């Protein structure tokens, strides 16, 4: 792992988000997979950065928000060719055996700032715009300072409620590496303008941005924005039920 002071690495050739829907009765098998596959995933050829993640509803970040039926992997690849074999590899096969439904989202990094586990996993993208008509995915991730956690959790509900009603939002859910203190969100938007409008013009979200440096909630944080290149599988796993995904994204990533 790089030192926190190291310069960011190169921009990945492709980032993939894999999400699985697993019946509650298979939770023991899920926990076994989480324990074993995190290391296996990082050793796959072409993987630059990878995290196995639990998910939540996105309405809060406490234990009651966790969704034990949905699990995810986020992977940054050296190039698309390296990513092509993931779905037939041992990690994906092990999850497919226990999942009822799955979806893969292929992503091109547009912007990234901050660090995750001490590194900048998406490099320093040029800040480009998505191709016309393509959705964008926003990823936030933070490690809370324990002493600041309570004030953070109190600030979340108004922002989450506003996000659920935001214009141009296709879907959103929480992600986490641990039940408490290590969390983030994934949200998919119709386009950059919709994401920007919510992030910087919505009063609840603007208030949260203003409070962040004052309250010093985070020991580490990251924000990244991606172009959605393709969606393959059951998009309902993401909570994305609209028709736009069929019109703007290829069925299999490109």
Coordinates of C-alpha atoms in Angstrom, one line a residue:
X1 CA 0.0 0.0 0.0
X2 CA 1.2 3.5 -0.9
X3 CA 2.2 6.0 1.8
X4 CA -0.5 8.7 2.2
X5 CA 2.0 11.2 0.9
X6 CA 2.7 9.4 -2.3
X7 CA 1.4 11.0 -5.5
X8 CA -1.7 9.5 -7.0
X9 CA -1.3 6.6 -9.4
X10 CA -2.4 6.5 -13.0
X11 CA -6.1 6.6 -13.9
X12 CA -7.5 3.1 -14.2
X13 CA -8.3 1.8 -17.6
X14 CA -11.7 0.8 -16.3
X15 CA -13.6 0.7 -12.9
X16 CA -16.3 -1.9 -12.3
X17 CA -19.0 -2.1 -9.7
X18 CA -20.5 -5.5 -9.1
X19 CA -23.6 -5.9 -6.9
X20 CA -25.2 -9.1 -5.8
X21 CA -28.6 -9.8 -4.2
X22 CA -28.4 -12.7 -1.8
X23 CA -31.2 -14.4 0.2
X24 CA -31.0 -13.8 3.9
X25 CA -30.8 -17.6 4.6
X26 CA -27.4 -17.5 2.8
X27 CA -25.9 -14.9 5.1
X28 CA -23.4 -17.3 6.7
X29 CA -22.1 -18.1 3.2
X30 CA -21.9 -14.4 2.4
X31 CA -19.8 -13.7 5.6
X32 CA -17.5 -16.5 4.6
X33 CA -17.1 -15.1 1.1
X34 CA -16.4 -11.6 2.5
X35 CA -13.6 -13.1 4.7
X36 CA -12.0 -15.1 1.9
X37 CA -12.6 -13.1 -1.2
X38 CA -11.2 -9.7 -0.2
X39 CA -7.6 -10.9 -0.5
X40 CA -8.4 -13.1 -3.5
X41 CA -9.8 -10.2 -5.4
X42 CA -6.8 -8.0 -4.8
X43 CA -4.6 -10.8 -6.3
X44 CA -6.4 -11.0 -9.6
X45 CA -4.3 -10.1 -12.5
X46 CA -4.8 -6.5 -13.6
X47 CA -6.5 -5.3 -10.4
X48 CA -5.0 -2.0 -9.1
X49 CA -7.5 -1.5 -6.2
X50 CA -10.4 -3.5 -4.9
X51 CA -12.9 -3.5 -2.1
X52 CA -15.6 -5.9 -1.0
X53 CA -18.5 -3.9 0.5
X54 CA -21.7 -4.3 2.4
X55 CA -24.6 -2.0 1.5
X56 CA -27.4 -0.1 3.1
X57 CA -30.5 1.8 2.1
X58 CA -28.7 5.1 1.9
X59 CA -31.1 6.7 4.5
X60 CA -28.5 6.6 7.3
X61 CA -25.3 4.9 8.3
X62 CA -26.1 3.1 11.5
X63 CA -26.6 -0.7 11.9
X64 CA -30.4 -0.4 11.2
X65 CA -29.6 0.9 7.7
X66 CA -27.6 -2.2 6.7
X67 CA -29.0 -4.4 3.9
X68 CA -27.9 -8.0 4.6
X69 CA -29.3 -9.1 1.2
X70 CA -27.1 -6.9 -1.0
X71 CA -23.3 -6.9 -1.3
X72 CA -20.8 -5.3 -3.7
X73 CA -17.3 -5.2 -5.1
X74 CA -15.6 -2.1 -6.5
X75 CA -12.6 -2.8 -8.7
X76 CA -10.1 -0.5 -10.5
X77 CA -8.5 -2.3 -13.4
X78 CA -5.3 -1.6 -15.3
X79 CA -7.2 -1.9 -18.6
X80 CA -10.5 -3.2 -19.9
X81 CA -8.9 -6.4 -21.1
X82 CA -8.0 -7.3 -17.5
X83 CA -11.6 -6.7 -16.4
X84 CA -13.1 -8.8 -19.2
X85 CA -12.3 -12.1 -17.4
X86 CA -13.6 -11.2 -14.0
X87 CA -17.1 -12.5 -14.5
X88 CA -15.8 -16.0 -15.3
X89 CA -13.1 -15.9 -12.6
X90 CA -13.2 -17.6 -9.2
X91 CA -14.4 -14.6 -7.2
X92 CA -17.3 -13.9 -9.4
X93 CA -18.2 -17.5 -9.7
X94 CA -18.3 -17.9 -5.9
X95 CA -20.7 -15.0 -5.5
X96 CA -22.9 -16.2 -8.4
X97 CA -23.4 -19.5 -6.7
X98 CA -25.0 -17.8 -3.7
X99 CA -26.8 -14.8 -5.4
X100 CA -30.3 -14.7 -6.7
X101 CA -29.5 -11.7 -9.0
X102 CA -26.5 -9.6 -9.9
X103 CA -25.5 -6.5 -11.9
X104 CA -22.2 -5.1 -13.2
X105 CA -21.7 -1.4 -14.0
X106 CA -18.7 -0.4 -16.1
X107 CA -17.3 3.0 -15.3
X108 CA -14.8 5.6 -16.6
X109 CA -13.3 7.9 -14.0
X110 CA -14.1 11.6 -14.6
X111 CA -13.0 13.2 -11.4
X112 CA -11.6 12.0 -8.1
X113 CA -10.2 13.7 -4.9
X114 CA -9.3 12.3 -1.6
X115 CA -8.0 8.9 -0.4
X116 CA -9.3 5.5 0.4
X117 CA -7.2 3.3 2.7
X118 CA -4.3 5.7 2.2
X119 CA -4.3 5.7 -1.6
X120 CA -5.9 7.6 -4.5
X121 CA -7.4 4.6 -6.2
X122 CA -8.7 6.4 -9.3
X123 CA -5.6 8.5 -9.9
X124 CA -6.2 12.1 -11.1
X125 CA -8.7 12.0 -13.9
X126 CA -8.8 15.0 -16.3
X127 CA -12.2 16.1 -15.2
X128 CA -13.8 15.4 -18.5
X129 CA -17.5 15.2 -19.2
X130 CA -19.5 12.0 -20.0
X131 CA -20.6 11.4 -23.6
X132 CA -24.0 12.9 -24.4
X133 CA -26.8 11.1 -22.8
X134 CA -24.8 8.9 -20.6
X135 CA -25.5 8.8 -16.8
X136 CA -22.9 9.6 -14.2
X137 CA -22.2 7.7 -11.0
X138 CA -21.1 9.5 -7.8
X139 CA -19.1 7.7 -5.1
X140 CA -18.5 9.1 -1.7
X141 CA -16.5 7.3 1.0
X142 CA -15.4 8.4 4.4
X143 CA -13.8 7.0 7.6
X144 CA -15.5 8.8 10.6
X145 CA -13.6 10.1 13.5
X146 CA -15.2 8.2 16.4
X147 CA -15.6 11.3 18.5
X148 CA -17.5 13.0 15.7
X149 CA -19.7 10.1 14.7
X150 CA -22.8 11.1 16.7
X151 CA -23.0 14.6 15.2
X152 CA -22.5 13.1 11.7
X153 CA -25.3 10.6 12.1
X154 CA -27.6 13.4 13.3
X155 CA -26.8 15.4 10.1
X156 CA -27.5 12.6 7.7
X157 CA -31.3 12.1 7.7
X158 CA -32.2 15.6 6.1
X159 CA -29.6 15.1 3.4
X160 CA -30.7 11.5 2.7
X161 CA -34.4 12.6 2.5
X162 CA -33.5 15.4 0.1
X163 CA -31.4 13.0 -2.1
X164 CA -34.3 10.5 -2.4
X165 CA -36.4 13.3 -4.0
X166 CA -33.7 14.8 -6.1
X167 CA -34.5 15.5 -9.8
X168 CA -32.5 13.3 -12.2
X169 CA -31.6 10.6 -9.6
X170 CA -31.8 7.1 -10.9
X171 CA -30.8 5.2 -7.8
X172 CA -28.8 5.4 -4.6
X173 CA -27.6 3.2 -1.8
X174 CA -25.1 3.1 1.0
X175 CA -21.8 1.2 1.0
X176 CA -19.6 0.3 3.9
X177 CA -16.5 -1.7 4.8
X178 CA -17.6 -2.2 8.4
X179 CA -21.0 -1.8 10.3
X180 CA -20.0 1.5 11.8
X181 CA -17.6 4.3 11.0
X182 CA -16.5 3.3 7.5
X183 CA -19.2 4.3 5.0
X184 CA -20.1 6.0 1.8
X185 CA -22.8 6.3 -0.9
X186 CA -23.3 5.3 -4.5
X187 CA -25.7 7.4 -6.6
X188 CA -26.5 7.3 -10.3
X189 CA -27.7 10.4 -12.0
X190 CA -29.2 11.3 -15.4
X191 CA -26.3 13.6 -16.1
X192 CA -23.6 15.8 -14.6
X193 CA -26.0 18.8 -14.4
X194 CA -28.4 16.9 -12.1
X195 CA -25.6 15.8 -9.8
X196 CA -24.1 19.3 -9.7
X197 CA -27.5 20.9 -9.0
X198 CA -28.1 18.7 -6.0
X199 CA -24.5 18.8 -4.6
X200 CA -24.1 22.5 -4.7
X201 CA -27.5 24.1 -4.8
X202 CA -29.7 22.0 -2.6
X203 CA -29.8 23.7 0.9
X204 CA -29.5 20.5 3.0
X205 CA -26.5 19.2 1.0
X206 CA -24.8 22.6 0.9
X207 CA -25.2 22.9 4.7
X208 CA -23.6 19.5 5.1
X209 CA -20.7 20.5 2.8
X210 CA -20.2 23.7 4.8
X211 CA -20.2 21.8 8.1
X212 CA -17.7 19.2 7.1
X213 CA -14.5 21.2 7.7
X214 CA -16.0 22.8 10.8
X215 CA -17.2 19.6 12.4
X216 CA -14.1 17.6 11.2
X217 CA -16.2 14.5 10.9
X218 CA -13.8 12.5 8.7
X219 CA -10.4 11.0 9.3
X220 CA -10.2 10.2 5.6
X221 CA -12.6 10.9 2.7
X222 CA -12.9 10.5 -1.0
X223 CA -15.3 11.7 -3.7
X224 CA -15.3 10.4 -7.2
X225 CA -17.4 10.8 -10.3
X226 CA -17.7 8.4 -13.2
X227 CA -19.3 8.0 -16.6
X228 CA -21.5 5.0 -16.8
X229 CA -20.3 3.1 -19.8
X230 CA -22.6 0.1 -19.5
X231 CA -24.9 -1.9 -17.2
X232 CA -25.1 -5.7 -17.5
X233 CA -27.5 -7.8 -15.4
X234 CA -30.4 -7.0 -13.2
X235 CA -30.5 -3.3 -12.7
X236 CA -33.2 -3.7 -10.0
X237 CA -30.4 -4.9 -7.7
X238 CA -29.3 -1.2 -7.7
X239 CA -32.8 0.1 -7.2
X240 CA -32.6 1.5 -10.8
X241 CA -36.0 0.8 -12.3
X242 CA -36.3 3.5 -15.0
X243 CA -36.0 3.1 -18.7
X244 CA -33.1 5.5 -19.2
X245 CA -30.6 2.8 -18.5
X246 CA -31.7 0.9 -21.6
X247 CA -31.5 3.9 -23.8
X248 CA -28.2 5.4 -22.6
X249 CA -26.1 2.4 -21.7
X250 CA -25.1 -0.6 -23.6
X251 CA -26.3 -3.9 -22.2
X252 CA -22.8 -5.1 -21.5
X253 CA -20.4 -2.2 -21.0
X254 CA -19.5 0.0 -23.9

